[in-house]
Each structure stands twice: as C-alpha cells, then as structure tokens.
C-alpha cells in the first residue's frame, strides 16, 4: 500500500498545518480528523496512516475513534451529496415517497455512491428543521418543503446528466 | 493505617479507603462473578456481571468500578442480582456463536464456567449469530470473532501491559468488533509483537494459538496479573 501523501496536494498542506497548530498533541485527534474530513470529504486510509505517524498514535486507536463517531466516514460520500431527512415530521410530509422516487431515478440506495463518484444518497433521522418539512439537504444546502421533481431537477443541474 | 467500615451481606468489614467494592469482596472471601475484570488491568465495567445493590442507591452498580465509601451497605447475593446475572449470561451465549463442543477452549473457558455457575440450562432469547470472521493470518495465533464476548481484556493487556496497542474496538453497539491496527488482518499488523499476552487474557476461545488442538487449550490469565506485579519491582 502506498502510504505517502503527495506533499504538493493542498489538502495535505492543510492537514500538516492543522497538526502543527495543535502542537502534535494526541488529544487533538478528533479536531484533526474533523479538519481532514472537511478537506477530503471522507477519511482515506493513507490520511489516517499519516495522522497516526504524526501524532504517534496507534493505528487501532485512530480506527476505533473514526468508526465510533457517525460523523466520520471511511468511504467517499460522493462529489455531490443528497441527504433526505426521514425524521417524524418529514416522514409525515412524505419523505419516504421522495426517497423512493429518488432511489428509483438514480438507481442508488440510501448510503450508496454512484459508480462515477458524482452523487451520493444518504438519509438522516432528523436534521432539526421540522418546520421546513419535508427537507432534503443538497451539498450542505437545506432545501425546504421540497417536491420530488424539484430535487431531481436540482441534482441534474449539479451533476449535468441523469 | 486508616480503614473505613462497610457492610457486605450483613458482614461488618474494615477495608482500606479507595479500593473497589470488588476488591473488598475478593479480599474477604466473598465471591463475585466477573468476566471483563482481570487483576492488574484497568476496570471498565463492561460485562455487567459484578452488579451489586447498595443501600440508598436505587440502581445496581458494577462492583469493579465503584469504590467503597464509609458506612456503605452492600448486598451481593439478592434474588434480583442472581436474576440479572442469569440474564447477562444468557445474552452472552445468545449473541455470537458459542458452541462449546467444537471450541478449542472447551473445558477451559471462563464463559462456560460462568454458565455452570449461574445454573444456565437453557437460553430464553433468540440467537443472533452475526456472521463473524476467523482471522488466521497471524503466524502463530488465531482470532475467532465468533467466540468473542467483547470483554476487551485482550485490548487492555496489549496496551497496558505489552504497550503495543495492536488491539482496539471498532464501531459501536451490536456492530462492535475487536480490530488489529486499521482493521487489517492480524498477520499484517505493524504493531503486534507476537507476545501472546492477549491469548492469556482472553476468557473464551476467541484467541488461541495455532499449536493447540480442539479442547486442548489452556489459558493462564493470572500470568498477566503476575507480570503487572513483577513490573512494580523495577520501580523500587
């Protein structure tokens, strides 16, 4: 496995700066993982190995931290993400129908990413915006009181085809 | 030396302040069932077998992580506790695949002994039997996740005694598994020193050495306790 991260990658520079800012302290692991996930979109294995080496932390501890918190992801969530809220309020307002339609149109099940890594479909229990139900979050942008067609059109705008 | 007065099962005892209830019981010959406790390693209160009743507290507390306080009135043998121990034991057997007759640790297993002790004759819960891997990639040892009860004694022995930190736990809830490094096969671990302490710490047939045959496994968890005791000699 090639563990070396390319030093010219701006994301690596950002990560190195963050680690330096935290003074190479092992207790700053979660903050550093946050920063890495923000720039990569997920946590690739070689990034975890890089962090382990820099902080002198055992790989097993880093892996256990990453898998404990749902926020961290080891797999790419896709370039664009579409998160359907299936909390109680959204469910009552028809979130399941939106999700079903979306899954049918994209051919992706919740939690999956398209083969070209362009789109990822996810579900969340409740994002705390029940007054806006049904809610879909497209690339961190909350879409309020959506209909299926609206969402599909917005996705097509973002990724071009399909 | 300062001592404090406590009462365990109606017996008045004088014990040192700061020790755990479990230690106070064991020092005075009172039996408490445990699974995740191993003398010398830190206590995590994971197995919930050492639950005790304390007067004035309306929930059960684990004896291994609760420290004695003066005038504490503790009961370890009530019907409620026995019922809970039985439930806990059955749940251990109901989760993963614990079929003793085909296990290397048969006849030498703390989980099996626990079943006898609490008088478990059947299991009232549906068996879950998740699909678990058997990791045979290590040169000398095998990790069979089907037999693992997540006591994390191997994790603590590896980090606290050997200092290798090869083991840890991934995920949470029902999905938890013991992992080596980045969930890599044990044989490819870059931290494992092949010392075998995890094998000795393991109470079941989850960790074993390739040179034993079925039913011939012998475990010596007291070795870990001894090691911790002997390490103290270095400091004096």
XYZ file of C-alpha atoms in Angstrom:
398
model
C 0.000 0.000 0.000
C 1.306 3.404 -0.935
C 1.094 5.397 2.266
C 2.923 8.512 1.174
C 0.738 11.559 0.695
C 1.793 13.900 -2.113
C 3.375 16.919 -0.408
C 2.155 19.240 -3.170
C -1.512 18.407 -2.527
C -3.104 21.493 -0.888
C -5.178 19.195 1.308
C -2.007 17.648 2.715
C -0.599 21.104 3.409
C -3.810 21.996 5.227
C -3.646 18.820 7.285
C 0.024 19.327 8.148
C -0.710 22.901 9.220
C -3.599 21.757 11.401
C -1.460 19.111 13.095
C 1.269 21.692 13.717
C -1.271 24.164 15.086
C -2.468 21.521 17.538
C 1.155 21.059 18.606
C 1.225 17.329 17.593
C -0.904 16.627 20.672
C -2.591 13.199 20.589
C -5.619 14.643 22.425
C -6.349 16.816 19.380
C -7.113 13.711 17.302
C -10.803 14.472 16.866
C -10.197 18.086 15.771
C -7.582 16.903 13.286
C -9.914 14.207 11.914
C -12.613 16.863 11.527
C -10.265 19.059 9.537
C -9.122 16.138 7.354
C -12.673 15.060 6.635
C -13.612 18.632 5.722
C -10.906 18.865 3.076
C -11.139 15.292 1.713
C -14.878 14.739 2.142
C -14.071 11.460 3.854
C -11.097 9.823 5.599
C -8.897 7.820 3.213
C -6.662 5.137 4.767
C -3.391 6.831 3.847
C -4.579 10.029 5.568
C -5.281 8.033 8.730
C -1.820 6.469 8.488
C -0.309 9.940 8.059
C -2.125 11.212 11.173
C -1.090 8.127 13.163
C 2.536 8.752 12.331
C 2.415 12.497 13.025
C 0.671 12.168 16.390
C 2.468 8.958 17.450
C -0.883 7.308 17.989
C -1.549 3.584 17.466
C -3.485 2.900 14.221
C -6.047 0.850 16.157
C -6.984 3.824 18.335
C -7.488 6.103 15.338
C -9.591 3.496 13.563
C -11.718 2.926 16.651
C -12.294 6.687 17.040
C -13.246 7.080 13.380
C -15.707 4.177 13.438
C -17.225 5.239 16.776
C -18.496 8.606 15.543
C -21.089 8.603 12.775
C -19.790 11.944 11.506
C -16.576 10.365 10.254
C -16.684 8.319 7.092
C -14.116 5.920 5.668
C -15.764 5.856 2.275
C -16.278 8.667 -0.173
C -19.748 10.188 0.133
C -19.622 11.367 -3.489
C -18.761 14.740 -5.026
C -22.330 15.859 -4.528
C -24.456 14.600 -1.688
C -28.205 14.402 -1.409
C -29.412 13.799 2.119
C -33.084 13.062 2.687
C -34.399 13.693 6.178
C -36.630 10.824 7.325
C -37.434 12.239 10.758
C -41.005 12.118 12.037
C -42.148 15.482 10.625
C -40.573 14.888 7.204
C -41.909 11.341 7.159
C -45.444 12.584 7.763
C -44.955 15.092 4.929
C -43.947 12.328 2.526
C -40.156 11.989 2.821
C -40.368 8.254 2.150
C -42.038 8.840 -1.219
C -39.330 11.351 -2.151
C -36.636 8.897 -1.130
C -38.257 6.021 -3.036
C -38.571 8.131 -6.177
C -35.010 9.377 -5.805
C -33.691 5.842 -5.379
C -35.595 4.758 -8.462
C -34.391 7.663 -10.597
C -30.733 7.496 -9.543
C -30.521 3.730 -9.146
C -28.810 4.285 -5.805
C -29.943 3.042 -2.411
C -29.552 5.267 0.655
C -25.906 5.175 1.763
C -24.624 4.373 -1.738
C -22.479 6.408 -4.085
C -22.771 6.335 -7.887
C -20.075 4.467 -9.806
C -18.565 7.705 -11.156
C -18.467 9.133 -7.584
C -20.619 12.090 -8.715
C -23.593 11.580 -6.422
C -24.206 10.034 -3.029
C -27.623 9.460 -1.497
C -27.967 9.475 2.263
C -30.680 9.561 4.883
C -30.730 11.248 8.278
C -33.085 10.686 11.178
C -33.786 14.353 11.833
C -31.810 17.419 10.943
C -33.766 19.639 13.354
C -35.592 21.714 10.758
C -39.013 20.136 11.197
C -40.850 23.391 10.356
C -39.437 23.109 6.831
C -40.583 19.520 6.292
C -40.051 17.672 4.046
C -36.371 18.594 3.986
C -33.596 17.487 1.648
C -30.014 18.686 2.052
C -28.168 19.100 -1.251
C -24.423 19.704 -0.781
C -24.910 21.192 2.701
C -27.686 23.455 1.402
C -31.038 22.919 3.088
C -33.941 22.650 0.630
C -37.225 23.390 2.403
C -40.679 21.963 1.646
C -39.401 20.106 -1.391
C -41.129 18.046 -4.035
C -39.503 15.121 -5.801
C -39.355 16.897 -9.173
C -37.644 19.951 -7.671
C -34.942 17.794 -6.133
C -34.368 15.734 -9.263
C -34.049 18.929 -11.338
C -31.577 20.439 -8.881
C -29.495 17.262 -8.940
C -29.469 17.300 -12.737
C -28.302 20.945 -12.599
C -25.450 19.943 -10.336
C -24.145 16.824 -11.975
C -25.182 17.538 -15.529
C -26.649 14.228 -16.668
C -29.077 11.539 -15.408
C -3.419 2.584 58.595
C -6.774 4.286 58.097
C -9.666 1.945 57.457
C -13.336 2.507 56.873
C -16.328 0.458 57.962
C -18.568 -1.139 55.376
C -21.143 -3.905 55.451
C -21.303 -6.599 52.780
C -24.103 -9.174 53.017
C -24.678 -8.278 56.716
C -20.972 -8.809 57.467
C -19.231 -5.822 59.056
C -15.816 -5.289 57.486
C -12.920 -2.894 57.848
C -11.363 -2.074 54.490
C -8.871 0.398 53.071
C -10.431 3.530 51.604
C -10.187 3.919 47.837
C -10.408 0.248 46.895
C -13.220 -1.020 44.711
C -16.170 -2.992 46.058
C -14.951 -5.937 44.017
C -11.547 -5.834 45.685
C -13.152 -5.544 49.140
C -15.276 -8.623 48.385
C -12.422 -10.715 46.995
C -10.121 -9.738 49.905
C -12.753 -11.035 52.307
C -13.616 -14.231 50.514
C -16.930 -13.042 49.079
C -17.436 -14.441 45.604
C -18.426 -12.065 42.829
C -18.866 -13.183 39.238
C -16.778 -11.261 36.715
C -15.831 -11.572 33.077
C -14.172 -8.340 31.955
C -12.156 -7.921 35.166
C -8.594 -9.173 35.205
C -6.448 -8.257 38.189
C -3.651 -5.982 37.036
C -5.586 -4.435 34.169
C -7.793 -1.368 34.459
C -11.507 -1.947 35.071
C -14.090 -0.887 32.524
C -17.363 -2.316 33.859
C -18.243 -3.869 30.517
C -19.645 -7.287 31.381
C -22.231 -6.174 33.993
C -21.844 -9.422 35.932
C -20.470 -7.860 39.121
C -23.558 -5.722 39.756
C -24.246 -5.135 43.453
C -27.001 -3.476 45.443
C -26.022 -0.523 47.583
C -28.409 0.815 50.204
C -29.669 4.294 49.302
C -28.939 3.910 45.573
C -31.882 2.574 43.610
C -29.932 1.167 40.673
C -27.413 -1.637 40.568
C -23.770 -0.592 40.310
C -20.823 -2.565 38.998
C -18.546 -3.614 41.858
C -15.389 -3.335 39.752
C -15.776 0.375 39.026
C -17.439 1.559 42.253
C -15.192 2.499 45.146
C -16.070 1.813 48.779
C -17.271 4.682 50.946
C -17.581 4.671 54.699
C -20.726 3.061 56.114
C -21.677 1.657 52.702
C -24.179 -1.200 52.989
C -23.673 -3.609 50.083
C -25.520 -6.758 49.075
C -24.118 -9.176 46.526
C -26.459 -12.145 46.842
C -30.045 -10.976 46.428
C -32.550 -12.668 44.144
C -32.574 -9.594 41.894
C -28.819 -9.781 41.340
C -28.975 -13.516 40.650
C -31.737 -12.930 38.127
C -29.683 -10.260 36.380
C -26.579 -12.451 36.309
C -28.579 -15.203 34.666
C -29.948 -12.777 32.056
C -26.474 -11.374 31.319
C -25.023 -14.853 30.922
C -27.794 -15.930 28.556
C -27.274 -12.796 26.476
C -23.563 -13.627 26.163
C -24.475 -17.004 24.714
C -27.291 -15.657 22.557
C -25.238 -13.069 20.691
C -22.400 -14.805 18.872
C -21.754 -18.438 18.181
C -20.714 -20.172 21.412
C -20.926 -23.853 20.596
C -18.700 -25.436 23.229
C -18.428 -28.888 21.676
C -16.453 -27.586 18.703
C -14.469 -24.916 20.586
C -10.745 -25.085 21.326
C -11.399 -23.715 24.810
C -13.918 -26.446 25.720
C -13.335 -27.365 29.359
C -11.051 -24.406 29.865
C -13.293 -21.446 29.281
C -14.451 -18.782 31.721
C -17.700 -18.289 29.825
C -18.504 -21.984 30.034
C -17.759 -21.954 33.779
C -19.979 -18.919 34.178
C -22.840 -20.806 32.550
C -22.419 -23.635 35.071
C -22.146 -21.198 37.988
C -25.367 -19.347 37.295
C -27.129 -22.635 36.540
C -27.955 -21.803 32.930
C -29.873 -24.744 31.486
C -31.440 -23.030 28.507
C -31.423 -19.645 26.770
C -34.617 -17.616 26.656
C -33.500 -15.192 23.960
C -33.334 -15.583 20.192
C -29.852 -16.368 18.914
C -28.383 -13.605 16.791
C -25.333 -15.365 15.340
C -23.939 -12.479 13.262
C -21.563 -13.516 10.530
C -18.094 -13.155 12.009
C -14.671 -13.732 10.542
C -11.986 -16.062 11.794
C -8.639 -14.321 11.350
C -5.937 -16.941 10.805
C -3.472 -14.603 9.116
C -1.096 -14.425 12.077
C 1.881 -16.761 12.036
C 1.164 -18.278 15.469
C -2.260 -17.147 16.649
C -5.914 -17.153 15.633
C -8.657 -14.636 16.388
C -12.117 -16.147 16.160
C -14.625 -13.300 16.427
C -17.468 -15.799 16.821
C -16.268 -16.641 20.338
C -15.540 -13.078 21.389
C -17.705 -11.558 24.124
C -16.193 -8.049 23.880
C -14.752 -8.053 27.404
C -11.773 -6.129 25.919
C -9.296 -7.899 28.195
C -7.044 -8.503 25.174
C -7.240 -4.816 24.245
C -6.193 -3.768 27.733
C -3.489 -6.423 28.087
C -1.998 -5.330 24.757
C -1.988 -1.629 25.586
C -1.454 -1.585 29.348
C 0.997 -4.450 29.800
C 2.709 -5.007 26.446
C 2.342 -1.389 25.306
C 1.868 -2.423 21.669
C -1.696 -1.111 21.161
C -2.319 -3.657 18.419
C -5.935 -4.229 19.509
C -8.831 -1.831 19.799
C -12.579 -1.873 19.221
C -14.346 -0.653 16.098
C -17.915 0.597 15.629
C -20.437 0.626 18.420
C -23.427 -1.260 19.761
C -24.201 -4.554 18.067
C -21.583 -3.883 15.358
C -18.570 -3.788 17.702
C -15.603 -5.970 16.821
C -12.080 -6.236 18.139
C -9.680 -4.945 15.486
C -5.979 -5.032 14.819
C -4.406 -1.776 13.553
C -6.593 -0.279 10.778
C -8.882 -3.318 10.837
C -6.118 -5.056 8.905
C -5.561 -8.820 9.104
C -3.662 -9.657 12.308
C -0.789 -11.139 10.336
C -0.199 -7.815 8.582
C -0.193 -5.781 11.787
C 2.754 -3.424 12.160
C 2.282 -3.036 15.923
C 1.796 -6.649 17.101
C 4.862 -8.052 18.866
C 3.519 -11.632 18.838
C 3.952 -11.750 22.620
C 0.764 -13.754 23.172
C -0.461 -11.786 26.187
C -3.862 -11.262 24.571
C -4.256 -15.044 24.328
C -3.645 -15.443 28.044
C -6.008 -12.596 28.890
C -8.874 -13.910 26.732
C -11.521 -15.691 28.841
C -13.007 -17.680 25.941
C -11.863 -19.479 22.816
C -11.697 -16.256 20.782
C -7.905 -16.069 20.870
C -5.807 -19.158 20.650
C -2.509 -20.474 19.486
C -2.270 -22.489 16.277
C -0.340 -25.283 18.011
C -3.261 -26.471 20.132
C -5.951 -28.865 19.038
C -9.645 -28.726 19.826
C -10.442 -28.896 23.521
C -6.763 -28.805 24.494
C -6.431 -25.075 25.027
C -5.040 -23.951 28.371
C -5.214 -20.368 29.457
C -3.315 -18.572 32.176
C -4.836 -15.125 32.714
C -3.074 -14.967 36.075
C 0.133 -14.566 34.055
C -0.957 -11.014 33.224
C -1.511 -10.258 36.926
C 1.929 -11.692 37.731
C 3.564 -9.576 35.034
C 1.986 -6.401 36.387
C 3.139 -7.305 39.920
C 6.681 -8.029 38.760
C 6.874 -4.809 36.762
C 6.472 -2.957 40.059
C 9.825 -4.409 41.176
C 11.524 -2.280 38.544
C 10.304 0.875 40.207
C 11.511 0.062 43.716
